PDB file of C-alpha atoms and ligand atoms in Angstrom:
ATOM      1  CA  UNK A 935       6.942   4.392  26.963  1.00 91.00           C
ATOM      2  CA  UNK A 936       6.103   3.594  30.126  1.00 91.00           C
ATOM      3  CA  UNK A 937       7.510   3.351  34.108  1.00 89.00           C
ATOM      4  CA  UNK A 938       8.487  -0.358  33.176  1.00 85.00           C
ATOM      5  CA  UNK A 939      12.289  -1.421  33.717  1.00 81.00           C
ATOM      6  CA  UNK A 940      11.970  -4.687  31.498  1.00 80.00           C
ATOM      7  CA  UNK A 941      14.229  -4.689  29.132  1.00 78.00           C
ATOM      8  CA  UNK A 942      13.034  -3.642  25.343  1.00 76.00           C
ATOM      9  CA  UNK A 943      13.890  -5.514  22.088  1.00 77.00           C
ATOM     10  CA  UNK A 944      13.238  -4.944  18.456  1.00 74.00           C
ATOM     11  CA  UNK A 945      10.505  -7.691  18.791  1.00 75.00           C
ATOM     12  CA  UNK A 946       8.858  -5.810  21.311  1.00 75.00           C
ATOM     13  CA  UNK A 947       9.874  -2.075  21.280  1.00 76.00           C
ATOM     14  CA  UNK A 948       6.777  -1.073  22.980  1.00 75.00           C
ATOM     15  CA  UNK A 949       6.095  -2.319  27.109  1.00 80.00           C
ATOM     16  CA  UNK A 950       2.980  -3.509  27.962  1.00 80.00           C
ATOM     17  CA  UNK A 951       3.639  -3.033  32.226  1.00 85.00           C
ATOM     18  CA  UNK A 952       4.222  -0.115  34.140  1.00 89.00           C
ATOM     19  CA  UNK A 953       2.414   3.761  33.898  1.00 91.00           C
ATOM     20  CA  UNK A 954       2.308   5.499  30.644  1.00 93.00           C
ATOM     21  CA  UNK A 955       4.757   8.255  30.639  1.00 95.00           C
ATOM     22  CA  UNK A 956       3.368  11.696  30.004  1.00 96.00           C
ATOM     23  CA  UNK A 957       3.291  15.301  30.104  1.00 97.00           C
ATOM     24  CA  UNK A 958       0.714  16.418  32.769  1.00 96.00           C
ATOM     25  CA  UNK A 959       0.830  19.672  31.469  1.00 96.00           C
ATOM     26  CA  UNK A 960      -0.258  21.331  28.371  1.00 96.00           C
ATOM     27  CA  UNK A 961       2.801  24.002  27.939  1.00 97.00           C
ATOM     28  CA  UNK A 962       6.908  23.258  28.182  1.00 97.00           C
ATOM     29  CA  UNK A 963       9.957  24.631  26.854  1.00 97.00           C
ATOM     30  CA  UNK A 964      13.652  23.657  25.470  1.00 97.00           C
ATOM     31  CA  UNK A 965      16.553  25.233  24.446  1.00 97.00           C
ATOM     32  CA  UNK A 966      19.228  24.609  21.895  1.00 97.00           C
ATOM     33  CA  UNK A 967      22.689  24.037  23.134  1.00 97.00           C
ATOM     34  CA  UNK A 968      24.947  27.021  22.404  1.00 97.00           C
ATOM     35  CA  UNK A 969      27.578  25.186  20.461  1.00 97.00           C
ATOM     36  CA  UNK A 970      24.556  24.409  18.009  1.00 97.00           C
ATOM     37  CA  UNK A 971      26.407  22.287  15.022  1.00 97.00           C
ATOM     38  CA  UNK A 972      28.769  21.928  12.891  1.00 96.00           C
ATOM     39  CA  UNK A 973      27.290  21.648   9.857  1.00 97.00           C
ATOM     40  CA  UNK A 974      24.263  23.667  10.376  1.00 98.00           C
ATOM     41  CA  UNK A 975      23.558  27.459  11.270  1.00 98.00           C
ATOM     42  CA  UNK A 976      21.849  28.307  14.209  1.00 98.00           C
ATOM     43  CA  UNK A 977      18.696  29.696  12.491  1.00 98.00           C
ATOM     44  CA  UNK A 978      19.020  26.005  10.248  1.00 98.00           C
ATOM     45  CA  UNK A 979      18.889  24.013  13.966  1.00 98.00           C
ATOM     46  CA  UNK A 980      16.366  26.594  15.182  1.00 98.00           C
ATOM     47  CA  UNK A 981      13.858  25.911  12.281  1.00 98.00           C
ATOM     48  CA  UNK A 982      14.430  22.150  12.274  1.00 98.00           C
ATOM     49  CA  UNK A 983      13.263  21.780  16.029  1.00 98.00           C
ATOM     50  CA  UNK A 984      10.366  24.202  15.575  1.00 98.00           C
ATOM     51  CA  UNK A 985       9.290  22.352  12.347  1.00 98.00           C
ATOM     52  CA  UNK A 986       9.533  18.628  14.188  1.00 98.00           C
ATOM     53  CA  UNK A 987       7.420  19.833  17.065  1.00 98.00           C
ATOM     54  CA  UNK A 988       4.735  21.582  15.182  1.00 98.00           C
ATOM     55  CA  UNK A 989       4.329  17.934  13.297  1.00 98.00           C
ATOM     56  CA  UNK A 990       3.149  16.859  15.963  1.00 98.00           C
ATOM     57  CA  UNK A 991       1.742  19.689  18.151  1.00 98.00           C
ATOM     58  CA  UNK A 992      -0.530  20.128  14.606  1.00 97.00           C
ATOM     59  CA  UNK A 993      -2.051  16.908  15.375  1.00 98.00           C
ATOM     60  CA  UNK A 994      -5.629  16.571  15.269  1.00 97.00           C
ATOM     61  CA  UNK A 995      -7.378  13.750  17.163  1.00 97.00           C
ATOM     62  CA  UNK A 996     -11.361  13.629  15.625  1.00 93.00           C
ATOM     63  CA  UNK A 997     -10.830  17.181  14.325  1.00 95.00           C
ATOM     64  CA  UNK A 998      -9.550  18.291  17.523  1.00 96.00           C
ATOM     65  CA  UNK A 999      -6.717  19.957  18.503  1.00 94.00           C
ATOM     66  CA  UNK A1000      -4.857  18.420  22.358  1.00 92.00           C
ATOM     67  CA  UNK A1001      -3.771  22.348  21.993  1.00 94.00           C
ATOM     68  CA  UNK A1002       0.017  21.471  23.646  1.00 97.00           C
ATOM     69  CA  UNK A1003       2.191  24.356  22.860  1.00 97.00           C
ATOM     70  CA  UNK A1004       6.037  24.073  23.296  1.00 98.00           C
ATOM     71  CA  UNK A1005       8.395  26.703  23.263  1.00 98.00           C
ATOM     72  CA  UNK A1006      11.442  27.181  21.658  1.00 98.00           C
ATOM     73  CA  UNK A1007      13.437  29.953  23.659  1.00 97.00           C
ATOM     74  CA  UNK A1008      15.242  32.728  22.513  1.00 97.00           C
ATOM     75  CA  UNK A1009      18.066  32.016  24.956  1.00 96.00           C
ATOM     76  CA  UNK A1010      20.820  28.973  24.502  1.00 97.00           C
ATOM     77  CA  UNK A1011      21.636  26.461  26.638  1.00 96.00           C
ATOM     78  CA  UNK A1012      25.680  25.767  27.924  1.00 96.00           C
ATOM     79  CA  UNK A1013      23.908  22.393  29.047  1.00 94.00           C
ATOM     80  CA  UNK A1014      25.155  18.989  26.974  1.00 94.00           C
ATOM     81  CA  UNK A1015      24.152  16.553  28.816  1.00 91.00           C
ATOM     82  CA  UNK A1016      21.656  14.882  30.114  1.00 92.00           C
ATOM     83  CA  UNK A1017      20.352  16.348  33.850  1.00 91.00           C
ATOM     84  CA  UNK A1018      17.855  16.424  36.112  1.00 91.00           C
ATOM     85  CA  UNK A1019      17.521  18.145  39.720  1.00 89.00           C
ATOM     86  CA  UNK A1020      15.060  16.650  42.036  1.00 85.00           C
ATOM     87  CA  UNK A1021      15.202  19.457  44.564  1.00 85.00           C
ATOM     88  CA  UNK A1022      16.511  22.248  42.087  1.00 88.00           C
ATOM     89  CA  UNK A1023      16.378  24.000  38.833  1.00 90.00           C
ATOM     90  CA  UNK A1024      16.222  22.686  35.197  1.00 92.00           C
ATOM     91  CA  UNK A1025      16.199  23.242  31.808  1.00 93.00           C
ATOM     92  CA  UNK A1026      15.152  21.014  28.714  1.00 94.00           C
ATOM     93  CA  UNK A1027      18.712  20.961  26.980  1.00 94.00           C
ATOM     94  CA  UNK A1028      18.776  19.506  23.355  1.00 96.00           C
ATOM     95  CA  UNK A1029      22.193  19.355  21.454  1.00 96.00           C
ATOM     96  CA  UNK A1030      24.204  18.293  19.369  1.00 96.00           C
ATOM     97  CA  UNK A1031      28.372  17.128  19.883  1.00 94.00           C
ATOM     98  CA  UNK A1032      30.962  14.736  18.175  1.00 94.00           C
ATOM     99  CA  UNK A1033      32.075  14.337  22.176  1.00 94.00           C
ATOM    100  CA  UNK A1034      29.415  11.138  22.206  1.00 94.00           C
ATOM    101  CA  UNK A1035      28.858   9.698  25.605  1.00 93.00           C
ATOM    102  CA  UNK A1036      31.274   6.421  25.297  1.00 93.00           C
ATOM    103  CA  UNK A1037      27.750   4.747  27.466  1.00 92.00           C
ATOM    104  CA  UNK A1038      25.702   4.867  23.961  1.00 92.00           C
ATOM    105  CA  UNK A1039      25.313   3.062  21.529  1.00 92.00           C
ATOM    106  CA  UNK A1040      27.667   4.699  18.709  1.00 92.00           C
ATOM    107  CA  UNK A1041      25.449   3.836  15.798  1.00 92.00           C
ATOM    108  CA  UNK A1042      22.540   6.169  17.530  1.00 94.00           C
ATOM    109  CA  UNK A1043      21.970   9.176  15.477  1.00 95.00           C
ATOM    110  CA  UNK A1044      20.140  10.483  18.794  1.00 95.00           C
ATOM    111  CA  UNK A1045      19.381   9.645  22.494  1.00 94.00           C
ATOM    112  CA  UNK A1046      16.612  11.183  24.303  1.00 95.00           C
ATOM    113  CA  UNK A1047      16.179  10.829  27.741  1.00 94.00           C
ATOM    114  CA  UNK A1048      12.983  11.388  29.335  1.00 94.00           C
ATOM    115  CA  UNK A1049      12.588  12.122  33.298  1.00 94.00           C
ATOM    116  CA  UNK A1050       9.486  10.602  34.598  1.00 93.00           C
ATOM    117  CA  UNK A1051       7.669  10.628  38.825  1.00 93.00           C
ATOM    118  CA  UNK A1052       8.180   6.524  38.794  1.00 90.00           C
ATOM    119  CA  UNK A1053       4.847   6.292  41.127  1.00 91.00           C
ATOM    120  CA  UNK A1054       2.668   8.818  38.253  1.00 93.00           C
ATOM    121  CA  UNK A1055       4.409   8.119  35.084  1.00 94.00           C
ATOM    122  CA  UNK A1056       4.566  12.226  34.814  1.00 95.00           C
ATOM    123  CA  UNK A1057       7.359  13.572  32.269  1.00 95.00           C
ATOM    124  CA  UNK A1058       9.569  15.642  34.644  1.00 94.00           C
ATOM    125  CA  UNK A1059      11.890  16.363  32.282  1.00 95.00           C
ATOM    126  CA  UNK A1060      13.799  15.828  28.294  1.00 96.00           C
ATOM    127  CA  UNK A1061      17.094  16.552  27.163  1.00 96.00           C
ATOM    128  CA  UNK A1062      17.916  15.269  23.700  1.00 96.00           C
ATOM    129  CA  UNK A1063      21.419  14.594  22.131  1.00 96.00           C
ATOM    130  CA  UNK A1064      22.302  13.956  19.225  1.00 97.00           C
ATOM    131  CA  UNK A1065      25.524  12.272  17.696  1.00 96.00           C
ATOM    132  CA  UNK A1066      27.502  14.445  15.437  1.00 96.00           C
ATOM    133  CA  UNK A1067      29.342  11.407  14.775  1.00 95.00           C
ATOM    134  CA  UNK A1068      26.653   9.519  12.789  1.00 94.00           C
ATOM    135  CA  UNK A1069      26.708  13.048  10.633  1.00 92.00           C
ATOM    136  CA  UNK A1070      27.162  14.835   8.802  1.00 96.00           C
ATOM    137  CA  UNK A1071      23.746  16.972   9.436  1.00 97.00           C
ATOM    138  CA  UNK A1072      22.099  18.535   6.818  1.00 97.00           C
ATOM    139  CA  UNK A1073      18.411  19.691   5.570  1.00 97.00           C
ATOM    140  CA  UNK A1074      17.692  16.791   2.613  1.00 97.00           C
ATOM    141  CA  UNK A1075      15.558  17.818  -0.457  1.00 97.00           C
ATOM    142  CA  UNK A1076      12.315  15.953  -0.365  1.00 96.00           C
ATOM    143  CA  UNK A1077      12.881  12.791  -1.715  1.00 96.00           C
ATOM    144  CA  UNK A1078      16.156  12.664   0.414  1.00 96.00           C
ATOM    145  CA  UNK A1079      19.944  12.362   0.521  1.00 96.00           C
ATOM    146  CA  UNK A1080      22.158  10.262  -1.543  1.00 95.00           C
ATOM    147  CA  UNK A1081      25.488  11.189  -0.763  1.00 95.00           C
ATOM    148  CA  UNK A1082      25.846   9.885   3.115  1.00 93.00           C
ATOM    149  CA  UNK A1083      24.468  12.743   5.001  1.00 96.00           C
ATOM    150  CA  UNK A1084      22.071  12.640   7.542  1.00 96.00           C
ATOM    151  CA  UNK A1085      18.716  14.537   7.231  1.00 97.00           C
ATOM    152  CA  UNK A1086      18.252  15.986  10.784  1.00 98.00           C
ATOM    153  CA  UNK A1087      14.724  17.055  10.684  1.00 98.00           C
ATOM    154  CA  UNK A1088      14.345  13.112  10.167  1.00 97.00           C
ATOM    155  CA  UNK A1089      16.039  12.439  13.353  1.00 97.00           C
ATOM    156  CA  UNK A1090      14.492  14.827  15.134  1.00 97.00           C
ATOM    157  CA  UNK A1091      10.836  14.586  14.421  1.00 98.00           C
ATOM    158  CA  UNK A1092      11.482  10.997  15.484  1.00 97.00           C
ATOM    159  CA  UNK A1093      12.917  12.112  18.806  1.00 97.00           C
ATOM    160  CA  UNK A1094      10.381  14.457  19.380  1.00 97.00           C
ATOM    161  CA  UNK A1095       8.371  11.830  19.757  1.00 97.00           C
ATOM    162  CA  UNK A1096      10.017  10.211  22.381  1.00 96.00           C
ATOM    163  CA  UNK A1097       9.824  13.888  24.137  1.00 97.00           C
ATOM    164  CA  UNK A1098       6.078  13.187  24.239  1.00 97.00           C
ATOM    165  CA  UNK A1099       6.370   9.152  25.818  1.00 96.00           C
ATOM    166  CA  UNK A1100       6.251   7.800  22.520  1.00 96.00           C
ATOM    167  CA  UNK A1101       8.049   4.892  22.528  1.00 94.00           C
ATOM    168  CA  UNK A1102       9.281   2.471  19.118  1.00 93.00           C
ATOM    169  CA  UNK A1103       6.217   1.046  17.019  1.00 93.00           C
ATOM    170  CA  UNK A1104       7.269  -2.408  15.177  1.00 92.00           C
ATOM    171  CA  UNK A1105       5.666  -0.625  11.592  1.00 94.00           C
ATOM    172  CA  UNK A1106       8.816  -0.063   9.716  1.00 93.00           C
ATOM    173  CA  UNK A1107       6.913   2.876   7.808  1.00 95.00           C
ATOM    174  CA  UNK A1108       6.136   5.190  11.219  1.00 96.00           C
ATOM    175  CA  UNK A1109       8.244   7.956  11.997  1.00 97.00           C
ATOM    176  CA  UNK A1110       8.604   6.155  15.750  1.00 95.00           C
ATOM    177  CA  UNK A1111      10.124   2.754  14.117  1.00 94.00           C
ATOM    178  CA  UNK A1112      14.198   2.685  15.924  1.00 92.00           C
ATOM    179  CA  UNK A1113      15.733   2.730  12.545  1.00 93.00           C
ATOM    180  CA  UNK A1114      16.622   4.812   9.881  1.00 94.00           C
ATOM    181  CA  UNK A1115      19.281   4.429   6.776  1.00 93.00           C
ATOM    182  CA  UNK A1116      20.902   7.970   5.985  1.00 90.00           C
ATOM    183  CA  UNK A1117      19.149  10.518   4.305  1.00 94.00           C
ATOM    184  CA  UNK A1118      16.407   9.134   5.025  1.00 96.00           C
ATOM    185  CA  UNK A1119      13.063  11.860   5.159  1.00 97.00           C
ATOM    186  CA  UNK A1120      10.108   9.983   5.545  1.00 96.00           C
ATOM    187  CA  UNK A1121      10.044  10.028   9.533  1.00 97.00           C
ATOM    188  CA  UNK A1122      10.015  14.197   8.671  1.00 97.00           C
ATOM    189  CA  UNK A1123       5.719  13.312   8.340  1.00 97.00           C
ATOM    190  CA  UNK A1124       3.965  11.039  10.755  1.00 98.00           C
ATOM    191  CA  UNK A1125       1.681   8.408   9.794  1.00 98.00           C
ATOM    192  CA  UNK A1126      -1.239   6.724  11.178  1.00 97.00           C
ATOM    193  CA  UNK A1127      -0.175   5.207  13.949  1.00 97.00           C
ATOM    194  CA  UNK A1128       2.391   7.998  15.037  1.00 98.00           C
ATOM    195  CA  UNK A1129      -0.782  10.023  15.234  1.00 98.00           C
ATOM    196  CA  UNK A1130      -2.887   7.217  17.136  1.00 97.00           C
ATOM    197  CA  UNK A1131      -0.031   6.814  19.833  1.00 97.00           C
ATOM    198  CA  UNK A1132       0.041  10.651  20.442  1.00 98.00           C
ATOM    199  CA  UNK A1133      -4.103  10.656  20.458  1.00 97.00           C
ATOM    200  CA  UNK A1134      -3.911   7.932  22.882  1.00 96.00           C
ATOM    201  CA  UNK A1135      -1.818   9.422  25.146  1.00 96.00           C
ATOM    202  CA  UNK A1136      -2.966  13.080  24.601  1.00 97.00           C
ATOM    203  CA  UNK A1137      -6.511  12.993  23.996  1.00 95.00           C
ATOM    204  CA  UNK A1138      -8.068  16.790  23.182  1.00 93.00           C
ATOM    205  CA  UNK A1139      -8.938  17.799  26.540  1.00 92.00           C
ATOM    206  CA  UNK A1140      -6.909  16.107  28.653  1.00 92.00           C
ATOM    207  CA  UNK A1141      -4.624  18.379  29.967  1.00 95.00           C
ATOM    208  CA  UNK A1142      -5.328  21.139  32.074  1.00 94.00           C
ATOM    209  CA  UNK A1143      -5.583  24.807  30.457  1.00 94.00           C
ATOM    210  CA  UNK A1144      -3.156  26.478  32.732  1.00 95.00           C
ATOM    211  CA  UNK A1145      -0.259  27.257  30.305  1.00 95.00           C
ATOM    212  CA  UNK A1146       3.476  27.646  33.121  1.00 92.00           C
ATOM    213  CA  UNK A1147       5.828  26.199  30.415  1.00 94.00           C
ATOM    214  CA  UNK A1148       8.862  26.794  33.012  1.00 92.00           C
ATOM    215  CA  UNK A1149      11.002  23.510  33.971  1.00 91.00           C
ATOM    216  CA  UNK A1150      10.023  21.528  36.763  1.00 88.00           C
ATOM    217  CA  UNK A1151      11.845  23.078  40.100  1.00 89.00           C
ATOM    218  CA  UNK A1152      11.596  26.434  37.757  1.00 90.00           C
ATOM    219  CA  UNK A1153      14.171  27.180  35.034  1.00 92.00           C
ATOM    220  CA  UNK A1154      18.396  27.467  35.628  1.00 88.00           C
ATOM    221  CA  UNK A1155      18.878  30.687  35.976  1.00 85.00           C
ATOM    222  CA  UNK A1156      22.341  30.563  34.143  1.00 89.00           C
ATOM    223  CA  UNK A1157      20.642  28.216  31.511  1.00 92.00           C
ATOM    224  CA  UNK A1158      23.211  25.575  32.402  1.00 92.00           C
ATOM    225  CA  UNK A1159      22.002  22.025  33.242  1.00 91.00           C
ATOM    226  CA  UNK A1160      20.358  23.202  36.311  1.00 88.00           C
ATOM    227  CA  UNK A1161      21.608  23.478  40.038  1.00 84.00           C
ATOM    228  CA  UNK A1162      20.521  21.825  43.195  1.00 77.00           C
ATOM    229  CA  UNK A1163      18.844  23.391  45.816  1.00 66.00           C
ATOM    230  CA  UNK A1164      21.834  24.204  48.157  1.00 61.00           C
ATOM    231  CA  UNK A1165      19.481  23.529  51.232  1.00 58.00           C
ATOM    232  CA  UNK A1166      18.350  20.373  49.533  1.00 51.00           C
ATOM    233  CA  UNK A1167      19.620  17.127  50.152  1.00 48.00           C
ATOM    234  CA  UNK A1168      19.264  13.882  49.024  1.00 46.00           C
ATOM    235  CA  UNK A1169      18.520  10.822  47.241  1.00 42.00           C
ATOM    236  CA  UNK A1170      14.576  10.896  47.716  1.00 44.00           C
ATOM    237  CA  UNK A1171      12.612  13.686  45.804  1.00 45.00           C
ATOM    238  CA  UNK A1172      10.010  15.323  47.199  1.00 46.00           C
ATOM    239  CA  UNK A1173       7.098  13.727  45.046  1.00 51.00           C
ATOM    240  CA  UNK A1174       8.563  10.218  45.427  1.00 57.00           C
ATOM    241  CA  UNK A1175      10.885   8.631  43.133  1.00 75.00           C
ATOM    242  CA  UNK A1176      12.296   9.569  39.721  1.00 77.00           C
ATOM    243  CA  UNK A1177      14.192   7.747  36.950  1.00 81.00           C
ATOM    244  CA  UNK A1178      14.904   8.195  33.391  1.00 82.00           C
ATOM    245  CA  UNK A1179      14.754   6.351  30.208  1.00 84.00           C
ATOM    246  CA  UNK A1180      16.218   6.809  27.294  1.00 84.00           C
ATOM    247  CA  UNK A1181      15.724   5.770  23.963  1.00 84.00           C
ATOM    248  CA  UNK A1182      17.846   5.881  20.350  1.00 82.00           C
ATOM    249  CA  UNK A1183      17.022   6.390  16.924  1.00 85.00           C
ATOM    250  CA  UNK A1184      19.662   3.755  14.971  1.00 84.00           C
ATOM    251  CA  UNK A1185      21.631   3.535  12.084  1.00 82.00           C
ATOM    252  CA  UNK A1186      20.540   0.716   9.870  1.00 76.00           C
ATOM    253  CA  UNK A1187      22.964  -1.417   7.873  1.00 50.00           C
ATOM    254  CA  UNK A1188      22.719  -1.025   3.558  1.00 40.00           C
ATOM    255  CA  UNK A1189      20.336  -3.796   3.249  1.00 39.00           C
ATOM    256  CA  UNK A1190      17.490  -2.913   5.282  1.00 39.00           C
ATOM    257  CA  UNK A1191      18.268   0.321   4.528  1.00 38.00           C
ATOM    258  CA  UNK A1192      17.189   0.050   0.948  1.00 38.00           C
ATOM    259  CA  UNK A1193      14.137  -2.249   2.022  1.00 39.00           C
ATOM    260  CA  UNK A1194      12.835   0.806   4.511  1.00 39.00           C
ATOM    261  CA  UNK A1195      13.700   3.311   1.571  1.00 38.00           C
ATOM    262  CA  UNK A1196      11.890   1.285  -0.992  1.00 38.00           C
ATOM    263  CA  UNK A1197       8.888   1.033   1.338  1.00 40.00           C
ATOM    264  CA  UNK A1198       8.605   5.091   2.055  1.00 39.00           C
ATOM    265  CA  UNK A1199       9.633   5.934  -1.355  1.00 40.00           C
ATOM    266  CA  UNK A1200       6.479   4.100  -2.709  1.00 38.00           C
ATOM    267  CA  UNK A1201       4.056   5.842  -0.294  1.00 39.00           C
TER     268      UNK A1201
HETATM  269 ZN1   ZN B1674      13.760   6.250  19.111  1.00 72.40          ZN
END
């Protein structure tokens, strides 16, 4: 992903102009929304997060380690939505609601929108929801679902992705490809060029050793979506400008479901 406003198709999921978006620092934080689902228990969602990140926070790029840690707090979020304050607090809210934003796409199982500095390409900020609608949620055996359901940790370590400025890879086999047929688990392990993108971007070394994993503006207080600074103002922040992009993990149609399922199941 990148600072670029041209349009994006499935032809050419990936931009080529603008900054790279990415973290510019090695430690952040989210928290669960506390209406968690409705088909999974809290400790279910809790475990499904924590597992997606570590897939990629494991990564090794020639044997070593970018050492980016991301924390899962203890506390819930009441923030749904997705919000950013220029001039105030934040948090990094992910969750989950059949009360879909009528703007998206309703065959996304999952938008994540990611808050960039439009002059740096710095990630200011994620929030990650996901559709309830495209449900129901559940934690697939290995080789899958069959009866509808929708593997979350699927979804997820796909969206994670995008929480890192991964954007959609035209290899129908990679966890970052846009699509995904129900019960679908092979996005749950990335392949080799998941693991190049996040290399590219995240090299070992990179990132500076200081480890502040609070939100940007520091963290909201009463864990809602974040508040602006009541002496703030105004359209400009203070670094320059910000925007946000966002970007969906689809439903795919029977047919190219069973050609994507037939391609992962042989792996
Ligand atoms: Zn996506």
């Amino acid at each position: 992903m990148t600072t670029s406003t041209l349009p994006l198709s499935a032809a050419q999921p990936c931009a080529t102009d603008g900054i790279p978006l990415e973290w510019h620092r090695r430690c952040t934080s989210y928290a669960i929304n506390v209406n968690g689902s409705s088909t999974l228990s809290m400790e279910q969602l809790r475990t499904v997060f924590a597992t997606a990140f570590s897939q990629w926070t494991n990564i090794t790029c020639a044997g070593e380690s970018a050492n980016i840690m991301v924390r899962q707090m203890d506390e819930f979020t009441t923030c749904a939505q997705a919000a950013y304050e220029a001039r105030g607090t934040n948090i990094q809210a992910f969750a989950l609601s059949h009360d879909w934003n009528p703007m998206y796409d309703p065959n996304a199982y999952a938008v994540t929108t990611v808050w960039h500095n439009t002059q740096t390409g710095e990630i200011l900020d994620v929030d990650m929801e996901v559709n309830e609608n495209r449900g129901p949620y559940t934690m697939c055996p290995d080789e899958g679902c069959t009866d509808g359901s929708v593997d979350l940790l699927n979804v997820i370590t796909h969206e994670v992705g995008h929480y890192f400025g991964i954007g959609h890879t035209i290899i129908p086999s990679a966890t970052m490809y846009r699509a995904s047929p129900p019960g679908e688990t092979g996005k749950r392990s990335l392949e080799v060029d998941d693991i190049a993108a996040y290399c590219g971007i995240y090299p070992p070394g990179a990132l500076p050793d200081a480890c502040e994993d609070a939100p940007h503006g520091g963290l909201s207080t009463d864990l809602s979506c974040g508040q602006q600074d009541p002496a703030g103002c105004c359209s400009v922040a203070p670094f320059g400008g910000y925007a946000h992009t966002k970007s969906a993990l689809f439903l795919v149609g029977l047919t190219a479901s069973i050609a994507v399922w037939r391609r992962r199941r042989v792996r």
